[in-house]
């Protein structure tokens, strides 16, 4: 049996008396698009923060690529092959598209601080390689035409794409997207769906949080539903959307609208 790429086992996070994530277990398999849905305040982003190293768990275990990574810091998680985006755009707004993607690519830098300070040959060689790497990502995902544009001047949908490509430039195995469709119009959302499917086709595994049920239905292989930090259901869209507890907890109207499209 194939081992999961990501295994969350009994993970918990308590803030005082609040159990934001409560003994949660789930698995993400290599090559799939796995969706996480649930009402606001159900613990979705807290779970992402635990998995990606922003929070330390109160209990439980996170295994990534068969390695125990519980409590690892974010930079270690990125080095291990996990990258993420956030619900609120966190681009360097006054930097260009190219500069934003270049920053993500610097995860691959193999020189020392002394190399950087002295501008050694090793530093120059690695910087050229990183620049070429960034150019590759810009070309692969259709951003070459806007490479010199200031990031904050772009439409919301394009800014979201730049943020995702910046995460991809760190060459992750697992890409975690926190509400990537937030603030997008229907056209931008459809473009985002095609974009994420292209990312999966390029060999990346995607784990996303999302409220847009049309997007979830359209691209996710499996989904899990959270409420009060606990998993209500898990499976494909058809199975989960018909679950009575999910309909009651997560506004069945959302599922009805998604099913009608």
XYZ file of N, CA and C in Angstrom:
783
model
N 0.841 -1.196 0.000
C 0.000 0.000 0.000
C 0.882 1.254 0.000
N 0.535 2.239 -0.839
C 1.318 3.456 -0.925
C 1.155 4.298 0.328
N 2.264 4.794 0.858
C 2.211 5.651 2.039
C 1.740 7.037 1.635
N 0.999 7.723 2.523
C 0.563 9.082 2.203
C 1.745 10.040 2.154
N 1.633 11.069 1.337
C 2.648 12.111 1.313
C 2.617 12.883 2.633
N 1.411 13.187 3.093
C 1.212 13.893 4.357
C 0.268 13.093 5.227
N 0.689 12.850 6.464
C -0.152 12.119 7.407
C -0.297 12.940 8.688
N -1.528 13.321 8.985
C -1.842 14.061 10.211
C -2.524 13.077 11.156
N -1.937 12.867 12.315
C -2.400 11.814 13.225
C -2.724 12.401 14.601
N -4.016 12.501 14.896
C -4.453 12.953 16.211
C -3.979 14.351 16.572
N -3.911 15.242 15.595
C -3.332 16.569 15.816
C -4.291 17.467 16.593
N -3.752 18.181 17.583
C -4.555 19.075 18.413
C -3.816 20.385 18.640
N -4.617 21.454 18.763
C -4.080 22.752 19.166
C -5.096 23.432 20.063
N -4.675 23.691 21.324
C -5.546 24.335 22.290
C -5.032 25.730 22.594
N -5.931 26.697 22.598
C -5.617 28.059 23.021
C -6.403 28.300 24.307
N -5.745 28.038 25.444
C -6.475 28.081 26.700
C -7.517 26.975 26.707
N -8.777 27.362 26.904
C -9.839 26.356 26.914
C -10.450 26.098 25.558
N -9.942 26.756 24.530
C -10.493 26.587 23.179
C -9.708 25.509 22.441
N -10.410 24.509 21.943
C -9.787 23.443 21.160
C -9.967 23.770 19.678
N -9.026 24.538 19.148
C -9.138 24.985 17.760
C -9.024 23.815 16.785
N -8.144 22.863 17.094
C -8.028 21.596 16.362
C -8.025 20.507 17.418
N -8.877 19.509 17.226
C -9.127 18.549 18.298
C -8.955 17.115 17.806
N -7.767 16.550 18.054
C -7.467 15.149 17.731
C -7.837 14.812 16.285
N -7.362 15.617 15.370
C -7.712 15.489 13.964
C -6.730 14.584 13.227
N -7.268 13.716 12.390
C -6.439 12.840 11.563
C -6.914 12.901 10.114
N -5.964 12.991 9.190
C -6.272 12.906 7.766
C -4.988 12.609 7.007
N -5.153 12.200 5.760
C -4.014 11.860 4.914
C -4.178 12.519 3.547
N -3.071 12.985 3.005
C -3.032 13.522 1.646
C -2.080 12.652 0.842
N -2.587 12.103 -0.256
C -1.792 11.210 -1.068
C -1.060 11.989 -2.160
N 0.097 11.488 -2.554
C 0.886 12.136 -3.600
C 0.088 12.224 -4.892
N 0.111 13.394 -5.524
C -0.514 13.581 -6.819
C -1.968 13.992 -6.801
N -2.577 14.125 -5.612
C -3.984 14.493 -5.570
C -4.170 15.968 -5.205
N -5.380 16.442 -5.441
C -5.810 17.745 -4.937
C -6.795 17.463 -3.818
N -6.389 17.805 -2.613
C -7.191 17.512 -1.418
C -7.752 18.817 -0.880
N -9.067 18.879 -0.681
C -9.707 20.092 -0.209
C -10.143 19.997 1.243
N -10.046 21.109 1.937
C -10.473 21.208 3.335
C -11.513 22.313 3.411
N -12.727 21.962 3.844
C -13.802 22.938 3.909
C -14.418 22.924 5.306
N -15.230 23.931 5.571
C -15.904 24.026 6.849
C -16.278 25.461 7.150
N -17.163 25.684 8.117
C -17.575 27.048 8.466
C -16.396 27.872 8.956
N -16.559 29.198 8.913
C -15.544 30.073 9.494
C -15.348 29.724 10.959
N -14.090 29.679 11.386
C -13.796 29.347 12.780
C -13.763 27.867 13.085
N -13.805 27.029 12.030
C -13.829 25.584 12.262
C -12.444 24.988 12.496
N -11.383 25.798 12.294
C -10.034 25.309 12.560
C -9.195 25.036 11.332
N -9.681 25.428 10.157
C -8.986 25.098 8.907
C -7.605 25.758 8.830
N -7.565 27.069 9.019
C -6.282 27.769 8.927
C -5.370 27.382 10.082
N -5.937 27.128 11.258
C -5.112 26.656 12.378
C -4.438 25.341 12.023
N -5.170 24.464 11.351
C -4.578 23.195 10.918
C -3.432 23.449 9.945
N -3.625 24.333 8.982
C -2.539 24.680 8.059
C -1.333 25.225 8.816
N -1.585 26.072 9.792
C -0.491 26.651 10.570
C 0.263 25.592 11.364
N -0.428 24.563 11.802
C 0.228 23.450 12.501
C 1.069 22.624 11.533
N 0.498 22.333 10.375
C 1.188 21.494 9.393
C 2.436 22.187 8.862
N 2.351 23.494 8.627
C 3.462 24.228 7.994
C 4.431 24.828 9.004
N 4.231 24.585 10.284
C 5.218 24.963 11.285
C 5.040 26.323 11.929
N 3.959 27.028 11.626
C 3.736 28.333 12.250
C 3.321 28.168 13.708
N 2.501 27.156 13.995
C 2.128 26.818 15.369
C 2.747 25.481 15.753
N 3.041 25.343 17.017
C 3.428 24.039 17.565
C 2.169 23.359 18.095
N 1.985 22.086 17.812
C 0.760 21.416 18.260
C 0.748 21.153 19.764
N -0.442 21.099 20.316
C -0.619 20.681 21.712
C -0.432 19.177 21.824
N -0.828 18.464 20.786
C -0.672 17.016 20.764
C -0.800 16.494 19.346
N -0.428 15.238 19.163
C -0.527 14.622 17.847
C 0.772 14.685 17.064
N 0.692 14.245 15.816
C 1.896 14.060 15.016
C 1.637 14.422 13.560
N 2.649 15.038 12.919
C 2.609 15.333 11.484
C 3.766 14.596 10.822
N 3.452 13.775 9.832
C 4.463 13.048 9.081
C 4.404 13.495 7.632
N 5.547 13.882 7.083
C 5.637 14.342 5.698
C 6.728 13.562 4.994
N 6.364 12.906 3.911
C 7.298 12.048 3.175
C 7.941 11.027 4.120
N 7.117 10.452 4.980
C 7.492 9.395 5.919
C 8.491 9.867 6.976
N 8.567 11.154 7.213
C 9.451 11.717 8.225
C 8.619 12.506 9.238
N 8.894 12.305 10.507
C 8.204 13.038 11.560
C 8.673 14.497 11.539
N 7.760 15.410 11.184
C 8.111 16.834 11.094
C 7.334 17.653 12.123
N 6.784 16.993 13.114
C 5.979 17.675 14.120
C 6.773 18.795 14.797
N 6.231 20.003 14.747
C 6.861 21.127 15.426
C 8.016 21.765 14.687
N 8.314 21.306 13.478
C 9.395 21.923 12.710
C 9.043 23.378 12.398
N 10.052 24.227 12.334
C 9.871 25.623 11.973
C 9.542 25.739 10.477
N 8.879 26.854 10.084
C 8.484 26.998 8.676
C 9.625 26.857 7.673
N 10.815 27.392 7.987
C 11.905 27.304 7.015
C 12.351 25.859 6.810
N 12.246 25.048 7.848
C 12.577 23.628 7.703
C 11.527 22.905 6.869
N 10.278 23.304 7.036
C 9.219 22.693 6.254
C 9.386 23.027 4.769
N 9.761 24.270 4.464
C 9.998 24.656 3.074
C 11.163 23.852 2.502
N 12.233 23.720 3.282
C 13.393 22.947 2.830
C 13.040 21.482 2.603
N 12.065 20.978 3.385
C 11.639 19.581 3.245
C 10.753 19.364 2.019
N 10.210 20.478 1.464
C 9.397 20.348 0.262
C 7.946 20.737 0.422
N 7.649 21.599 1.408
C 6.278 22.049 1.624
C 6.235 23.574 1.572
N 5.370 24.121 0.731
C 5.222 25.577 0.622
C 3.747 25.922 0.739
N 3.458 27.184 1.075
C 2.067 27.583 1.270
C 1.829 29.024 0.836
N 0.546 29.337 0.652
C 0.103 30.709 0.501
C -0.869 31.005 1.642
N -1.281 32.280 1.737
C -2.166 32.698 2.818
C -3.457 33.274 2.236
N -4.496 33.289 3.068
C -5.780 33.819 2.612
C -5.648 35.269 2.167
N -4.968 36.075 2.971
C -4.706 37.460 2.597
C -3.392 37.511 1.819
N -3.412 38.173 0.679
C -2.221 38.253 -0.162
C -1.028 38.786 0.621
N 0.105 38.124 0.496
C 1.311 38.539 1.190
C 2.466 38.747 0.219
N 2.131 39.351 -0.909
C 3.174 39.719 -1.858
C 3.936 40.937 -1.343
N 5.148 41.110 -1.859
C 5.868 42.355 -1.651
C 5.321 43.315 -2.702
N 4.339 44.124 -2.285
C 3.531 44.891 -3.214
C 4.293 45.865 -4.084
N 5.376 46.445 -3.566
C 6.127 47.430 -4.333
C 7.268 46.804 -5.131
N 7.434 45.509 -4.996
C 8.432 44.793 -5.794
C 7.781 44.303 -7.083
N 8.589 44.003 -8.077
C 8.056 43.500 -9.337
C 7.666 42.031 -9.201
N 6.950 41.564 -10.210
C 6.579 40.155 -10.255
C 7.834 39.290 -10.238
N 8.808 39.654 -11.048
C 10.062 38.899 -11.101
C 10.747 38.869 -9.737
N 10.809 40.001 -9.058
C 11.470 40.056 -7.752
C 10.752 39.188 -6.724
N 9.418 39.148 -6.770
C 8.667 38.300 -5.851
C 8.975 36.828 -6.090
N 8.988 36.410 -7.351
C 9.274 35.009 -7.666
C 10.727 34.670 -7.342
N 11.619 35.616 -7.577
C 13.034 35.408 -7.268
C 13.241 35.134 -5.779
N 12.470 35.807 -4.935
C 12.588 35.580 -3.493
C 12.233 34.146 -3.126
N 11.198 33.610 -3.761
C 10.841 32.216 -3.503
C 11.922 31.261 -3.945
N 12.543 31.571 -5.074
C 13.592 30.708 -5.614
C 14.842 30.693 -4.746
N 15.024 31.698 -3.895
C 16.222 31.754 -3.062
C 16.281 30.641 -2.014
N 15.194 29.907 -1.879
C 15.258 28.736 -1.003
C 16.337 27.770 -1.486
N 16.656 27.822 -2.780
C 17.624 26.908 -3.376
C 19.064 27.402 -3.251
N 19.245 28.587 -2.690
C 20.593 29.154 -2.572
C 21.475 28.266 -1.702
N 22.698 27.978 -2.199
C 23.599 27.108 -1.455
C 24.869 27.783 -1.006
N 24.848 29.118 -0.958
C 26.053 29.813 -0.534
C 25.927 30.284 0.916
N 27.053 30.668 1.494
C 27.077 31.108 2.885
C 26.882 32.618 2.982
N 26.696 33.096 4.198
C 26.588 34.534 4.432
C 27.873 35.246 4.002
N 29.004 34.604 4.257
C 30.287 35.198 3.855
C 30.374 35.318 2.340
N 29.900 34.301 1.622
C 29.873 34.363 0.157
C 29.070 35.584 -0.309
N 27.913 35.807 0.343
C 27.055 36.922 -0.052
C 27.699 38.265 0.254
N 28.351 38.347 1.405
C 28.980 39.609 1.787
C 30.160 39.965 0.881
N 30.916 38.940 0.477
C 32.119 39.171 -0.330
C 31.873 39.050 -1.834
N 30.638 38.668 -2.187
C 30.305 38.469 -3.603
C 31.326 37.548 -4.274
N 31.479 36.375 -3.695
C 32.440 35.403 -4.215
C 31.952 34.806 -5.535
N 32.828 34.057 -6.184
C 32.450 33.398 -7.427
C 31.299 32.419 -7.186
N 31.358 31.753 -6.045
C 30.283 30.815 -5.729
C 28.956 31.556 -5.628
N 28.958 32.710 -4.959
C 27.751 33.515 -4.832
C 27.236 33.925 -6.218
N 28.127 34.392 -7.072
C 27.733 34.851 -8.406
C 27.139 33.702 -9.230
N 27.743 32.530 -9.118
C 27.263 31.366 -9.871
C 25.859 30.965 -9.408
N 25.675 30.895 -8.091
C 24.371 30.493 -7.550
C 23.305 31.536 -7.879
N 23.662 32.806 -7.804
C 22.693 33.861 -8.124
C 22.227 33.757 -9.576
N 23.152 33.427 -10.486
C 22.764 33.247 -11.891
C 21.809 32.065 -12.030
N 22.099 30.996 -11.313
C 21.243 29.812 -11.366
C 19.854 30.112 -10.815
N 19.787 30.869 -9.723
C 18.501 31.216 -9.127
C 17.699 32.115 -10.060
N 18.374 33.075 -10.693
C 17.704 33.959 -11.648
C 17.120 33.163 -12.816
N 17.879 32.196 -13.313
C 17.392 31.345 -14.402
C 16.205 30.508 -13.939
N 16.268 30.047 -12.696
C 15.186 29.256 -12.112
C 13.912 30.092 -12.039
N 14.037 31.344 -11.580
C 12.879 32.231 -11.492
C 12.284 32.498 -12.870
N 13.137 32.712 -13.852
C 12.669 32.944 -15.219
C 11.892 31.737 -15.741
N 12.361 30.556 -15.380
C 11.673 29.328 -15.787
C 10.244 29.304 -15.271
N 10.056 29.655 -13.998
C 8.715 29.627 -13.413
C 7.822 30.693 -14.022
N 8.394 31.867 -14.304
C 7.614 32.926 -14.940
C 7.112 32.474 -16.309
N 7.987 31.830 -17.067
C 7.615 31.370 -18.403
C 6.626 30.224 -18.343
N 6.868 29.263 -17.455
C 6.012 28.076 -17.384
C 4.578 28.435 -17.038
N 4.384 29.460 -16.185
C 3.031 29.786 -15.732
C 2.526 31.123 -16.283
N 3.081 31.548 -17.419
C 2.508 32.654 -18.164
C 2.632 34.022 -17.537
N 3.723 34.281 -16.814
C 3.907 35.575 -16.164
C 5.015 36.419 -16.807
N 5.591 35.932 -17.883
C 6.707 36.660 -18.507
C 6.286 38.065 -18.932
N 5.081 38.207 -19.449
C 4.629 39.506 -19.956
C 4.484 40.557 -18.860
N 4.314 40.123 -17.608
C 4.132 41.075 -16.501
C 5.322 41.045 -15.544
N 6.433 40.479 -15.974
C 7.564 40.269 -15.060
C 8.077 41.567 -14.457
N 7.968 42.690 -15.177
C 8.478 43.969 -14.682
C 7.393 44.826 -14.017
N 6.162 44.301 -13.969
C 5.071 45.053 -13.349
C 5.196 45.013 -11.825
N 4.849 46.133 -11.182
C 4.802 46.153 -9.720
C 3.637 45.276 -9.287
N 3.870 44.369 -8.360
C 2.878 43.352 -7.999
C 1.545 43.954 -7.575
N 1.586 45.034 -6.791
C 0.349 45.622 -6.278
C -0.482 46.292 -7.355
N 0.085 46.513 -8.545
C -0.651 47.173 -9.630
C -1.485 46.184 -10.437
N -1.315 44.904 -10.196
C -1.996 43.878 -10.981
C -3.400 43.600 -10.442
N -4.308 43.082 -11.270
C -5.624 42.658 -10.787
C -5.482 41.564 -9.727
N -6.531 41.435 -8.902
C -6.504 40.490 -7.794
C -6.178 39.069 -8.248
N -6.813 38.644 -9.342
C -6.570 37.288 -9.812
C -5.133 37.057 -10.224
N -4.516 38.054 -10.860
C -3.127 37.932 -11.265
C -2.199 37.964 -10.056
N -2.528 38.789 -9.059
C -1.718 38.806 -7.843
C -1.741 37.443 -7.150
N -2.905 36.818 -7.140
C -2.999 35.486 -6.525
C -2.121 34.501 -7.281
N -2.109 34.597 -8.591
C -1.289 33.712 -9.407
C 0.191 33.931 -9.111
N 0.602 35.202 -8.981
C 2.005 35.507 -8.663
C 2.379 34.907 -7.314
N 1.480 35.008 -6.329
C 1.773 34.460 -5.013
C 1.963 32.943 -5.074
N 1.124 32.287 -5.860
C 1.236 30.829 -5.981
C 2.533 30.450 -6.697
N 2.875 31.189 -7.755
C 4.117 30.896 -8.475
C 5.326 31.159 -7.583
N 5.257 32.174 -6.743
C 6.355 32.418 -5.796
C 6.535 31.209 -4.879
N 5.424 30.644 -4.402
C 5.515 29.436 -3.575
C 6.072 28.274 -4.380
N 5.644 28.140 -5.632
C 6.127 27.051 -6.481
C 7.622 27.171 -6.784
N 8.130 28.400 -6.802
C 9.546 28.591 -7.148
C 10.476 28.015 -6.084
N 9.934 27.695 -4.905
C 10.714 26.983 -3.883
C 10.742 25.484 -4.156
N 10.116 25.075 -5.263
C 10.097 23.682 -5.741
C 9.527 22.723 -4.690
N 8.292 22.979 -4.215
C 7.706 22.099 -3.211
C 7.141 20.812 -3.810
N 7.092 19.794 -2.988
C 6.369 18.572 -3.328
C 4.892 18.751 -3.015
N 4.625 19.435 -1.886
C 3.252 19.693 -1.442
C 3.032 21.201 -1.389
N 2.002 21.668 -2.090
C 1.640 23.079 -2.099
C 0.345 23.254 -1.324
N 0.374 24.069 -0.265
C -0.786 24.322 0.575
C -1.344 25.705 0.249
N -2.601 25.770 -0.168
C -3.231 27.018 -0.586
C -4.380 27.351 0.362
N -4.296 28.501 1.020
C -5.320 28.924 1.969
C -6.284 29.885 1.280
N -7.465 29.375 0.928
C -8.525 30.135 0.256
C -8.007 30.914 -0.960
N -7.492 30.214 -1.936
C -6.923 30.902 -3.111
C -7.946 31.680 -3.922
N -9.240 31.314 -3.837
C -10.258 32.014 -4.624
C -10.854 33.218 -3.901
N -10.380 33.518 -2.696
C -10.937 34.639 -1.933
C -10.794 35.941 -2.702
N -11.900 36.661 -2.883
C -11.875 37.957 -3.546
C -11.872 37.905 -5.055
N -11.945 36.724 -5.640
C -11.900 36.609 -7.101
C -13.305 36.601 -7.700
N -13.430 37.130 -8.904
C -14.715 37.071 -9.598
C -14.844 35.719 -10.301
N -16.019 35.373 -10.843
C -16.210 34.051 -11.453
C -15.216 33.714 -12.567
N -14.874 34.704 -13.387
C -13.902 34.448 -14.460
C -12.539 34.136 -13.886
N -12.106 34.926 -12.897
C -10.812 34.692 -12.263
C -10.788 33.347 -11.547
N -11.922 32.965 -10.947
C -11.993 31.676 -10.250
C -11.834 30.514 -11.220
N -12.480 30.621 -12.397
C -12.334 29.564 -13.395
C -10.895 29.466 -13.869
N -10.259 30.612 -14.075
C -8.848 30.621 -14.474
C -7.982 29.995 -13.381
N -8.324 30.276 -12.129
C -7.582 29.685 -11.009
C -7.736 28.169 -10.987
N -8.948 27.685 -11.253
C -9.168 26.241 -11.282
C -8.284 25.579 -12.331
N -8.254 26.149 -13.521
C -7.408 25.604 -14.587
C -5.929 25.666 -14.183
N -5.568 26.746 -13.514
C -4.186 26.945 -13.071
C -3.780 25.867 -12.069
N -4.637 25.587 -11.091
C -4.326 24.583 -10.072
C -4.268 23.188 -10.688
N -5.163 22.898 -11.613
C -5.097 21.613 -12.304
C -3.787 21.470 -13.071
N -3.311 22.580 -13.645
C -2.021 22.556 -14.331
C -0.867 22.303 -13.379
N -0.964 22.837 -12.181
C 0.066 22.612 -11.162
C 0.128 21.136 -10.796
N -1.045 20.528 -10.641
C -1.070 19.091 -10.341
C -0.502 18.284 -11.502
N -0.826 18.678 -12.729
C -0.312 17.968 -13.901
C 1.207 18.067 -14.001
N 1.778 19.141 -13.422
C 3.230 19.323 -13.434
C 3.925 18.499 -12.362
N 3.146 17.754 -11.560
C 3.744 16.838 -10.597
C 3.659 17.250 -9.146
N 2.906 18.317 -8.864
C 2.782 18.784 -7.482
C 1.495 18.249 -6.850
N 1.557 17.996 -5.557
C 0.374 17.664 -4.779
C -0.167 18.958 -4.178
N -1.497 19.122 -4.184
C -2.111 20.361 -3.705
C -3.072 20.059 -2.557
N -2.933 20.815 -1.472
C -3.812 20.732 -0.305
C -4.386 22.132 -0.123
N -5.700 22.281 -0.278
C -6.256 23.626 -0.243
C -7.432 23.758 0.704
N -7.551 24.963 1.265
C -8.722 25.396 2.019
C -9.543 26.267 1.087
N -10.864 26.055 1.060
C -11.664 26.871 0.148
C -13.127 26.908 0.586
N -13.782 28.038 0.326
C -15.214 28.192 0.572
C -16.027 28.109 -0.717
N -15.367 28.289 -1.852
C -16.068 28.269 -3.130
C -16.348 26.820 -3.520
N -17.614 26.402 -3.385
C -17.961 25.001 -3.613
C -17.853 24.601 -5.081
N -18.029 25.552 -5.989
C -17.854 25.213 -7.402
C -16.404 24.829 -7.668
N -15.470 25.564 -7.084
C -14.053 25.240 -7.240
C -13.746 23.888 -6.598
N -14.243 23.680 -5.392
C -13.985 22.423 -4.681
C -14.505 21.235 -5.481
N -15.742 21.355 -5.952
C -16.329 20.274 -6.741
C -15.559 20.049 -8.040
N -15.079 21.152 -8.634
C -14.474 21.067 -9.956
C -13.082 20.486 -9.990
N -12.311 20.623 -8.902
C -10.906 20.199 -8.995
C -10.449 19.231 -7.911
N -11.171 19.108 -6.805
C -10.668 18.280 -5.694
C -10.985 16.806 -5.892
N -9.992 15.972 -5.689
C -10.198 14.524 -5.739
C -10.919 14.039 -4.488
N -10.518 14.581 -3.349
C -11.155 14.253 -2.068
C -11.249 15.524 -1.238
N -12.201 15.535 -0.317
C -12.331 16.659 0.602
C -12.611 16.153 2.009
N -12.239 16.976 2.978
C -12.583 16.725 4.379
C -13.318 17.952 4.895
N -14.260 17.732 5.804
C -15.066 18.812 6.363
C -14.770 18.941 7.845
N -14.446 20.171 8.275
C -14.154 20.432 9.683
C -15.277 21.224 10.332
N -15.518 20.937 11.600
C -16.375 21.760 12.447
C -15.855 21.678 13.873
N -15.657 22.850 14.490
C -15.133 22.916 15.854
C -13.846 22.103 16.007
N -13.004 22.152 14.968
C -11.712 21.498 15.034
C -11.727 19.998 14.849
N -12.891 19.438 14.545
C -12.996 17.995 14.351
C -13.471 17.689 12.936
N -13.102 16.520 12.445
C -13.488 16.116 11.096
C -14.888 15.520 11.110
N -15.776 16.113 10.311
C -17.140 15.609 10.205
C -17.257 14.491 9.172
N -16.562 14.656 8.062
C -16.680 13.690 6.971
C -15.484 13.820 6.057
N -15.271 12.790 5.251
C -14.174 12.793 4.288
C -14.537 11.888 3.129
N -14.159 12.299 1.911
C -14.434 11.495 0.729
C -14.491 12.372 -0.498
N -15.080 11.842 -1.584
C -15.229 12.680 -2.768
C -16.400 13.640 -2.561
N -16.576 14.578 -3.496
C -17.584 15.619 -3.304
C -18.987 15.036 -3.172
N -19.316 14.074 -4.019
C -20.662 13.502 -3.997
C -20.966 12.863 -2.650
N -19.992 12.136 -2.107
C -20.193 11.458 -0.823
C -20.343 12.464 0.313
N -19.432 13.425 0.364
C -19.419 14.377 1.465
C -20.619 15.316 1.407
N -20.995 15.757 0.201
C -22.092 16.722 0.089
C -23.442 16.123 0.457
N -23.539 14.802 0.471
C -24.780 14.160 0.875
C -24.817 13.747 2.323
N -23.739 14.029 3.060
C -23.659 13.629 4.462
C -24.549 14.544 5.308
N -25.516 13.987 6.063
C -26.459 14.828 6.819
C -25.781 15.815 7.771
N -24.731 15.372 8.459
C -24.058 16.258 9.409
C -23.367 17.414 8.697
N -22.858 17.153 7.497
C -22.198 18.204 6.727
C -23.220 19.225 6.254
N -24.343 18.754 5.754
C -25.396 19.658 5.281
C -25.885 20.550 6.420
N -26.054 19.973 7.583
C -26.528 20.739 8.733
C -25.488 21.751 9.197
N -24.214 21.341 9.208
C -23.161 22.202 9.756
C -22.677 23.247 8.776
N -22.738 22.921 7.498
C -22.060 23.776 6.527
C -22.995 24.306 5.451
N -24.159 24.776 5.850
C -25.060 25.464 4.935
C -25.300 24.657 3.665
N -26.228 23.719 3.749
C -26.511 22.860 2.611
C -26.750 23.604 1.316
N -27.151 24.884 1.404
C -27.381 25.675 0.186
C -26.114 25.758 -0.654
N -24.941 25.806 0.001
C -23.686 25.878 -0.751
C -23.542 24.647 -1.649
N -23.858 23.468 -1.070
C -23.725 22.231 -1.828
C -24.748 22.168 -2.941
N -25.969 22.643 -2.665
C -27.008 22.621 -3.696
C -26.602 23.492 -4.865
N -26.038 24.670 -4.584
C -25.608 25.543 -5.665
C -24.472 24.909 -6.461
N -23.507 24.287 -5.740
C -22.382 23.656 -6.426
C -22.860 22.487 -7.288
N -23.818 21.714 -6.775
C -24.312 20.558 -7.527
C -25.063 20.979 -8.799
N -25.635 22.175 -8.767
C -26.437 22.629 -9.897
C -25.577 23.157 -11.039
N -24.233 23.292 -10.821
C -23.367 23.823 -11.867
C -22.578 22.685 -12.515
